[in-house]
Coordinates of C-alpha atoms and ligand atoms in Angstrom, one line a residue:
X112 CA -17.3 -6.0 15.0
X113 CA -16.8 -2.2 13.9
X114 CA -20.1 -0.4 14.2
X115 CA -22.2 -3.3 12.4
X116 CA -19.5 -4.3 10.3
X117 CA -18.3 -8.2 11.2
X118 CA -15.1 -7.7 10.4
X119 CA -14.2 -11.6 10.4
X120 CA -16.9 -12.1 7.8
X121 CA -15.1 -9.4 6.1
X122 CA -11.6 -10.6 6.4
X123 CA -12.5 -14.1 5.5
X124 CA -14.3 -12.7 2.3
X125 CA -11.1 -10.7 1.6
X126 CA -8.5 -13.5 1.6
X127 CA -10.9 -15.5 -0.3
X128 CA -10.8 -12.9 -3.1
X129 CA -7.3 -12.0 -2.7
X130 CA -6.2 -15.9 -3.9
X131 CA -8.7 -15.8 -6.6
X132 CA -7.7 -12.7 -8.2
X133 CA -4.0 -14.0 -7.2
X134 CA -4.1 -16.8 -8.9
X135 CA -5.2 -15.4 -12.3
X136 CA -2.8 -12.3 -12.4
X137 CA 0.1 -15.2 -11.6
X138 CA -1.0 -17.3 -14.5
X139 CA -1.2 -14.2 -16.1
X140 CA 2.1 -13.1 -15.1
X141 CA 3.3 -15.6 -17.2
X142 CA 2.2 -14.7 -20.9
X143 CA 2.8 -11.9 -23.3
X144 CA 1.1 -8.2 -21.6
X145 CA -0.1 -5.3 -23.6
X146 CA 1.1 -2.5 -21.3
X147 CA -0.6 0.9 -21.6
X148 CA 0.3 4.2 -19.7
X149 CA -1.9 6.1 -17.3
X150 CA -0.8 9.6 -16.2
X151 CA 3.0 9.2 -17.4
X152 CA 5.1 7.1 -18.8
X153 CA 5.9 5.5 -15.2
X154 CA 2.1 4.8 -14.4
X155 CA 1.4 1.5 -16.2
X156 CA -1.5 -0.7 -16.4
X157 CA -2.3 -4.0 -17.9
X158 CA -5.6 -5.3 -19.0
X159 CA -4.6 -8.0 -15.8
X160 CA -5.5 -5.4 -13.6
X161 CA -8.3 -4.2 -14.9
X162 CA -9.4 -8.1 -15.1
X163 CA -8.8 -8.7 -11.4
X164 CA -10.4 -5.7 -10.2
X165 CA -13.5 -6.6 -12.1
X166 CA -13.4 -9.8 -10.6
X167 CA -12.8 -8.3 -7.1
X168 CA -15.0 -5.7 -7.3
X169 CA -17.9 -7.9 -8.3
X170 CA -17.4 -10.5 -5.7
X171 CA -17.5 -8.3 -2.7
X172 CA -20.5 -6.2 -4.2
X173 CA -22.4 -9.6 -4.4
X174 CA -21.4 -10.1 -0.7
X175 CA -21.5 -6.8 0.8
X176 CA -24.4 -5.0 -1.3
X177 CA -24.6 -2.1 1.3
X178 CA -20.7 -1.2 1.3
X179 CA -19.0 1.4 -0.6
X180 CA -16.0 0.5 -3.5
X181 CA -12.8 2.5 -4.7
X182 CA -11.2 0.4 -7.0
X183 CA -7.8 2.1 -8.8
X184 CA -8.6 1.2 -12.4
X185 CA -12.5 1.9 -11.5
X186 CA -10.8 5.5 -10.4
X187 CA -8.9 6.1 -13.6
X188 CA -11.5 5.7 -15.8
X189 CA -13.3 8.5 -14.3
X190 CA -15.5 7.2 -11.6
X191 CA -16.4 8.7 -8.2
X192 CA -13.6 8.3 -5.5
X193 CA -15.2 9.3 -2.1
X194 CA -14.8 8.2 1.3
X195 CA -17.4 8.5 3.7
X196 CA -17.9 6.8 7.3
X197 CA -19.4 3.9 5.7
X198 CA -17.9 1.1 5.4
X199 CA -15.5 1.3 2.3
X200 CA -13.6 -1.3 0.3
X201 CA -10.4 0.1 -1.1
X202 CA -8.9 -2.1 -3.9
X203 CA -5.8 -2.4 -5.7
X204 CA -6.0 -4.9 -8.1
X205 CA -2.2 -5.6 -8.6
X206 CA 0.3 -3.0 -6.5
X207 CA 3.8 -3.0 -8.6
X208 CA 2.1 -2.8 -12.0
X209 CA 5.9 -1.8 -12.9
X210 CA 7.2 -5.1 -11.7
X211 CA 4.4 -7.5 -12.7
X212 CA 5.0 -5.9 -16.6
X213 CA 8.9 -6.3 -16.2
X214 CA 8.9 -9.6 -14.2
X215 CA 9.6 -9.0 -10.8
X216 CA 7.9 -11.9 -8.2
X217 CA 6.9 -8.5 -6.3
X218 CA 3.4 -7.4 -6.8
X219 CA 0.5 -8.0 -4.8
X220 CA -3.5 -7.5 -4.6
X221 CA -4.3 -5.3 -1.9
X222 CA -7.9 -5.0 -0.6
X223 CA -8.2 -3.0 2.7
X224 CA -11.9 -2.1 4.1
X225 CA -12.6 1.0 5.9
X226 CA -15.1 2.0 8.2
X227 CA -15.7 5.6 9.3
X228 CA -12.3 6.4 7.3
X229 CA -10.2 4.0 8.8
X230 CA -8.8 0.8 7.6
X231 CA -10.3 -2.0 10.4
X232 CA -9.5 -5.3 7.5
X233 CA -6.5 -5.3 5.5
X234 CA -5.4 -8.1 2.5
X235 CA -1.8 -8.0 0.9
X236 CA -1.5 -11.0 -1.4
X237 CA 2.3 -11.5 -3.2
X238 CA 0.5 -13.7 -5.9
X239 CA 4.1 -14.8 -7.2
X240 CA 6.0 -15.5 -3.8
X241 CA 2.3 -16.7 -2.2
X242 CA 2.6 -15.0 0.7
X243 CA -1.1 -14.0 2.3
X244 CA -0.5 -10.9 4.5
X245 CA -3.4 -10.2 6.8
X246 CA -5.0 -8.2 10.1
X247 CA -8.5 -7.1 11.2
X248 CA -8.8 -4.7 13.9
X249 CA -7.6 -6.0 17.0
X250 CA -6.8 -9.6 15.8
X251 CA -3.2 -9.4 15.2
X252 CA -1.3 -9.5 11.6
X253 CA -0.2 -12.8 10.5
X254 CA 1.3 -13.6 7.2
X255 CA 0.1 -17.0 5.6
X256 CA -1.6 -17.5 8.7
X257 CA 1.4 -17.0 11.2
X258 CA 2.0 -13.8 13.5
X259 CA 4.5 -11.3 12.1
X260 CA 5.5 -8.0 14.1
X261 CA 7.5 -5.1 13.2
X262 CA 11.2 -4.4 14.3
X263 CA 12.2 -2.7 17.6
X264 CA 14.8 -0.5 15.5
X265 CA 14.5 3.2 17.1
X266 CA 18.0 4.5 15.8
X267 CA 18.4 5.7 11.8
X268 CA 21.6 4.4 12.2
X269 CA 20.5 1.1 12.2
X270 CA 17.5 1.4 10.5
X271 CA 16.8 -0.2 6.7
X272 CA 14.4 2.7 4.9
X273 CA 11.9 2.0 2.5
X274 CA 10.6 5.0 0.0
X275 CA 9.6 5.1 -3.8
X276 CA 10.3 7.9 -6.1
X277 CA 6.1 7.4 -7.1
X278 CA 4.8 7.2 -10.9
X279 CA 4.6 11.0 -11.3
X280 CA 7.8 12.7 -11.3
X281 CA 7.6 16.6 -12.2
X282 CA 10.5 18.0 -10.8
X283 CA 9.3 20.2 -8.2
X284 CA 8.4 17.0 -6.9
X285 CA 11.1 14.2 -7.5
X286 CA 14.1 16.8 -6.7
X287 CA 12.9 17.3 -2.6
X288 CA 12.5 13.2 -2.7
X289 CA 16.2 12.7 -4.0
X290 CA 17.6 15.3 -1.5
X291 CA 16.2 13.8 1.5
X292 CA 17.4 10.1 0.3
X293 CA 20.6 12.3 0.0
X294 CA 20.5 13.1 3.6
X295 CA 19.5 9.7 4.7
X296 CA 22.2 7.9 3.1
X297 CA 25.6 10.1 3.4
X298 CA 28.2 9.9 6.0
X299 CA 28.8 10.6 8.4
X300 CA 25.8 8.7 10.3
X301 CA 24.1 7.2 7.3
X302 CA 20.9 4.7 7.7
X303 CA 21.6 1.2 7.0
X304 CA 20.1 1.2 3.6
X305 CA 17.2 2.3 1.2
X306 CA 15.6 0.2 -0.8
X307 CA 13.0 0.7 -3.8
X308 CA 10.6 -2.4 -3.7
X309 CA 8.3 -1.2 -6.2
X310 CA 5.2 -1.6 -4.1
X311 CA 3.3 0.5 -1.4
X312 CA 1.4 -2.1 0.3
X313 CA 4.4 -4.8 0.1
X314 CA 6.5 -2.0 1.5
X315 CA 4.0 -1.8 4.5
X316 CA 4.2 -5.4 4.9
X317 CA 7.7 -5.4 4.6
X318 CA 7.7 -3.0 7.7
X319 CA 5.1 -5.0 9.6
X320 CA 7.0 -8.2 9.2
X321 CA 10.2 -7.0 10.7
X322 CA 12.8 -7.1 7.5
X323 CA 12.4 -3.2 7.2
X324 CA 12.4 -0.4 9.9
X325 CA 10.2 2.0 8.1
X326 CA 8.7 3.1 4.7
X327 CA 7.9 6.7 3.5
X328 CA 6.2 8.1 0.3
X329 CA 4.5 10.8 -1.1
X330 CA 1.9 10.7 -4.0
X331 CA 0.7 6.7 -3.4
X332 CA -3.2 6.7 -3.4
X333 CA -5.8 5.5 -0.6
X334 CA -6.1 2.0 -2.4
X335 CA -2.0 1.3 -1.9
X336 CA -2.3 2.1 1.6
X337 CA -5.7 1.2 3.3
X338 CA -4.9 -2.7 3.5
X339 CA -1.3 -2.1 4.8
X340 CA -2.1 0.7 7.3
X341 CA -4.0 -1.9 9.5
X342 CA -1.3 -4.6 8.7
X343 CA 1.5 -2.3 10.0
X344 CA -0.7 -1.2 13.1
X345 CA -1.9 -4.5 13.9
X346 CA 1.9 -5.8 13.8
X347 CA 2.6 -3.5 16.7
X348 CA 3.9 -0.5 14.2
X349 CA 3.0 3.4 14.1
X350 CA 1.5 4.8 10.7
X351 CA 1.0 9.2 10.0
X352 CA 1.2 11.1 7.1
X353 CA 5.1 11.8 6.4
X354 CA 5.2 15.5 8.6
X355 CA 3.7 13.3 11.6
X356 CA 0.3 14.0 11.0
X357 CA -2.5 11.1 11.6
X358 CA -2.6 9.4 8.5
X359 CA -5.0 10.2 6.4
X360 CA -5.6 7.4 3.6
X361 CA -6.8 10.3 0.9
X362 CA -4.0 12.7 1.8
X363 CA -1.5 11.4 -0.9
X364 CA 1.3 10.5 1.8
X365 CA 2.5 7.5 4.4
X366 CA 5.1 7.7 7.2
X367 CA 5.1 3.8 9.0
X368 CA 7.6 2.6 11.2
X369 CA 8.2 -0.1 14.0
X370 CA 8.3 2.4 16.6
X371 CA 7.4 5.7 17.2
X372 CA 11.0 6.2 18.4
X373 CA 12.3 5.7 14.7
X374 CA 9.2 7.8 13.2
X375 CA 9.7 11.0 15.0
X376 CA 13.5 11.0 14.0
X377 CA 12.7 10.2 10.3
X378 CA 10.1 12.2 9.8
X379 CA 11.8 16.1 10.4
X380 CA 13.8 14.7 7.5
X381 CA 11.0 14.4 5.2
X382 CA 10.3 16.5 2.6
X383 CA 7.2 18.6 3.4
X384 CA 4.8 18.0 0.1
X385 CA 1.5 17.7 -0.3
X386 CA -0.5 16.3 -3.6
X387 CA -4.4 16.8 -4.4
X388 CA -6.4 14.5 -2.6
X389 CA -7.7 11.6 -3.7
Ligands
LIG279 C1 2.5 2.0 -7.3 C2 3.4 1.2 -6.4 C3 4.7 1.9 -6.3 C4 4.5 3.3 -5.7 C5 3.6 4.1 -6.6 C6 2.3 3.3 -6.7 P1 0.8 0.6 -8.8 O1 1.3 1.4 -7.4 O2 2.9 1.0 -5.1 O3 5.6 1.3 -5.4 O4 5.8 4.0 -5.8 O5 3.3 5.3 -5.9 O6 1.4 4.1 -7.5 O7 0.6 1.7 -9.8 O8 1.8 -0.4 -9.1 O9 -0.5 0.1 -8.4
LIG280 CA1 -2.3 -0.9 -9.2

């Protein structure tokens, strides 16, 4: 429980939806898409994802009639995106638009729920590889049903990054994000590797299952985040804004990490940036 919240009820109701709306954007995934832009020409959207968040938006206001909703497509099309302390589903119908258009297995439905502006229940579904990511406040993460935990990487030098360029790419903005991949990558103690997965809350998951060290972005929104911030934490990982502040899911930025070792000697090389708030 969370306050009043049953957060098992919740969870279950999650991954229920999650395969639902799964298994119509993979059928989907299939056919011919009209692809429209949103705020450039590197923020698309699909009439897929404005189908599944209908459809997941509907089913968990039938279930949970006193919750609150922020849906991405719901937010683009003008309506309200607050977060209060109540409890407050945060959805993103299909994270990696951008892949799901150009045919990349690697997008996913994300559904977190948070309750006094923190994520407790947290859903990433990889409709094309089917792999069900999930955690609940102090019941583990498991993907499709078995435990996953983060690395134990605390050096850069061994460490495989994860970070995003984002869909807006003024160049105030994009140059500071190039620099510090710069930094990260060049001899003579460069990291591993960094990688461009083309989705915040698989990039999360990708952290919290081990097979990266950490992930950074600016400029991803609450609903790319909120499911992934209590996967990561409940996988044994650390998750703060990218200057090593606590996260804060509206504040336009993620730092996560398998230790808090690795985070504090990634994040003084993070750009410091900061968007408007969702
Ligand atoms: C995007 C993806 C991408 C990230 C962007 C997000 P969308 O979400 O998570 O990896 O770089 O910042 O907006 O638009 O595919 O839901
Ligand atoms: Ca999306």
């Amino acid at each position: 429980m969370s306050g009043n919240t049953d957060l098992d009820e919740c969870l279950q109701a999650a991954l229920n939806i999650a395969r639902k709306a799964g298994k119509i954007a993979r059928e989907a995934s299939f056919s011919i898409m009209k692809v429209e832009t949103k705020a450039s020409s590197a923020d698309l959207v699909t009439e897929t994802d404005k189908q599944v968040e209908e459809l997941i938006l509907s089913e968990l206001k039938q279930k949970f009639p006193s919750h609150k909703f922020i849906g991405e497509e719901c937010t683009a099309a003008g309506e309200d995106c607050q977060l209060t302390n109540d409890p407050t589903w945060m959805v993103d119908p299909i994270d990696g638009t951008s892949n799901f258009v150009h045919g990349i297995p690697f997008s996913a439905v994300s559904i977190g729920l948070a309750v006094d502006k923190t994520p407790v229940v947290g859903v990433v579904y990889n409709f094309s590889l089917d792999q069900m990511f999930a955690a609940r406040k102090g019941g583990g993460a498991t993907m499709n049903g078995a435990p996953i935990h983060v690395s134990k990487c605390t050096e850069l030098t061994e460490s495989l990054l994860l970070s995003e360029f984002g869909s807006n790419r003024p160049p105030e903005l994009l140059k500071p994000k190039v620099d510090c991949l710069y930094e990260l990558a060049v001899e003579p103690r460069p990291v591993h590797g960094i990688r461009m997965v083309g989705s915040a809350a698989l990039s999360m998951c990708m952290v919290a299952s081990g097979s990266a060290d950490a992930y950074f972005e600016y400029g991803i929104h609450c609903w790319d985040i909120a499911a992934g911030d209590v996967i990561v934490r409940e996988a044994g990982g650390v998750t703060m804004f990218p200057t090593g502040d606590p996260l804060d899911v509206m504040r336009r930025g993620v730092l996560c990490a398998g230790t808090q070792e690795l985070a504090a000697k990634l994040a003084p090389h993070i750009p410091k940036l900061e968007y408007e708030r969702d």
